[in-house]
């Protein structure tokens, strides 16, 4: 679809790549779950001595923030894929409508 000078959309390509986001979202969710399991289920990798406890105090807050962000990433990727897919459908519809209007205009004259 061409929307004027300097703007063009390949709706088929956009739709095809939008479908890839579901797999990316699933992969991100698995990575986040695996990382969370490693950090929560195993022994503290920094140890239990004073130095390890000091490290834990500095590490656990940022670590939790990163795990939270990774958890949100999966949903964000899925949402982005849905939005790209919807946009591709909208562009296809607009192209079909415009082609119909041009065809109608040509047959009216």
Tab-separated table of C-alpha atoms in Angstrom:
chain	number	residue	atom	x	y	z
A	1	UNK	CA	0.000	0.000	0.000
A	2	UNK	CA	1.340	3.407	-0.923
A	3	UNK	CA	0.223	6.310	1.226
A	4	UNK	CA	1.876	9.104	-0.683
A	5	UNK	CA	5.452	10.192	-1.190
A	6	UNK	CA	7.895	8.268	0.975
A	7	UNK	CA	5.416	5.869	2.568
A	8	UNK	CA	4.792	2.320	1.469
A	9	UNK	CA	3.698	-0.797	3.347
A	10	UNK	CA	4.164	-4.398	2.291
A	11	UNK	CA	1.087	-5.728	4.093
A	12	UNK	CA	1.826	-9.362	3.226
A	13	UNK	CA	5.335	-9.142	4.619
A	14	UNK	CA	4.128	-7.277	7.711
A	15	UNK	CA	1.495	-9.939	8.329
A	16	UNK	CA	3.995	-12.768	7.837
A	17	UNK	CA	6.490	-11.275	10.271
A	18	UNK	CA	3.742	-10.420	12.761
A	19	UNK	CA	3.070	-14.144	13.071
A	20	UNK	CA	6.665	-14.664	14.257
A	21	UNK	CA	5.998	-12.684	17.435
A	22	UNK	CA	3.945	-15.493	18.972
A	23	UNK	CA	6.978	-17.784	18.900
A	24	UNK	CA	9.204	-15.015	20.226
A	25	UNK	CA	6.773	-14.364	23.080
A	26	UNK	CA	6.713	-18.059	23.969
A	27	UNK	CA	10.509	-18.202	23.886
A	28	UNK	CA	10.818	-15.121	26.109
A	29	UNK	CA	8.359	-16.643	28.591
A	30	UNK	CA	10.368	-19.892	28.713
A	31	UNK	CA	13.640	-18.027	29.228
A	32	UNK	CA	12.132	-15.955	32.043
A	33	UNK	CA	10.655	-19.058	33.698
A	34	UNK	CA	13.936	-20.984	33.408
A	35	UNK	CA	15.938	-18.092	34.826
A	36	UNK	CA	13.475	-17.597	37.668
A	37	UNK	CA	13.616	-21.321	38.497
A	38	UNK	CA	17.429	-21.298	38.524
A	39	UNK	CA	17.567	-18.304	40.820
A	40	UNK	CA	14.773	-19.371	43.162
A	41	UNK	CA	15.208	-23.143	43.359
A	42	UNK	CA	18.962	-23.478	43.681
A	43	UNK	CA	21.263	-22.446	46.461
A	44	UNK	CA	22.294	-18.805	46.544
A	45	UNK	CA	25.230	-18.643	44.125
A	46	UNK	CA	26.946	-15.947	46.169
A	47	UNK	CA	27.164	-18.047	49.322
A	48	UNK	CA	26.075	-17.432	52.881
A	49	UNK	CA	29.164	-15.775	54.336
A	50	UNK	CA	29.357	-12.035	55.065
A	51	UNK	CA	30.687	-11.189	51.593
A	52	UNK	CA	27.978	-13.301	49.958
A	53	UNK	CA	25.270	-11.690	52.061
A	54	UNK	CA	26.595	-8.251	51.153
A	55	UNK	CA	26.498	-9.193	47.477
A	56	UNK	CA	22.959	-10.556	47.873
A	57	UNK	CA	21.777	-7.263	49.357
A	58	UNK	CA	23.081	-5.403	46.315
A	59	UNK	CA	22.016	-8.038	43.781
A	60	UNK	CA	18.552	-9.206	44.764
A	61	UNK	CA	16.692	-5.939	44.064
A	62	UNK	CA	18.014	-5.451	40.525
A	63	UNK	CA	17.706	-9.184	39.880
A	64	UNK	CA	14.022	-9.105	40.811
A	65	UNK	CA	13.495	-6.069	38.592
A	66	UNK	CA	15.098	-7.829	35.621
A	67	UNK	CA	13.018	-10.959	36.205
A	68	UNK	CA	9.878	-8.828	36.325
A	69	UNK	CA	10.809	-7.067	33.084
A	70	UNK	CA	11.540	-10.390	31.376
A	71	UNK	CA	8.157	-11.654	32.489
A	72	UNK	CA	6.479	-8.602	30.968
A	73	UNK	CA	8.478	-8.941	27.745
A	74	UNK	CA	6.572	-12.041	26.669
A	75	UNK	CA	3.241	-10.235	26.934
A	76	UNK	CA	4.646	-7.192	25.173
A	77	UNK	CA	5.944	-9.262	22.271
A	78	UNK	CA	2.618	-11.048	21.919
A	79	UNK	CA	0.773	-7.730	21.973
A	80	UNK	CA	3.129	-6.233	19.381
A	81	UNK	CA	2.576	-9.203	17.072
A	82	UNK	CA	-1.186	-8.773	17.392
A	83	UNK	CA	-0.898	-5.076	16.594
A	84	UNK	CA	1.290	-5.720	13.536
A	85	UNK	CA	-1.152	-8.388	12.343
A	86	UNK	CA	-4.071	-6.010	12.804
A	87	UNK	CA	-2.217	-3.249	10.949
A	88	UNK	CA	-1.479	-5.628	8.063
A	89	UNK	CA	-5.180	-6.502	7.856
A	90	UNK	CA	-6.127	-2.831	7.895
A	91	UNK	CA	-3.670	-2.067	5.074
A	92	UNK	CA	-4.986	-5.001	3.015
A	93	UNK	CA	-8.560	-3.789	3.544
A	94	UNK	CA	-7.674	-0.237	2.589
A	95	UNK	CA	-5.943	-1.480	-0.570
A	96	UNK	CA	-8.954	-3.602	-1.516
A	97	UNK	CA	-11.337	-0.700	-0.879
A	98	UNK	CA	-9.201	1.703	-2.909
A	99	UNK	CA	-8.928	-0.780	-5.776
A	100	UNK	CA	-12.714	-1.209	-5.738
A	101	UNK	CA	-13.266	2.541	-5.812
A	102	UNK	CA	-10.856	2.935	-8.733
A	103	UNK	CA	-12.566	0.107	-10.582
A	104	UNK	CA	-15.980	1.636	-9.925
A	105	UNK	CA	-14.763	5.063	-11.056
A	106	UNK	CA	-13.355	3.581	-14.261
A	107	UNK	CA	-16.575	1.773	-15.135
A	108	UNK	CA	-18.736	4.831	-14.373
A	109	UNK	CA	-16.989	6.923	-16.975
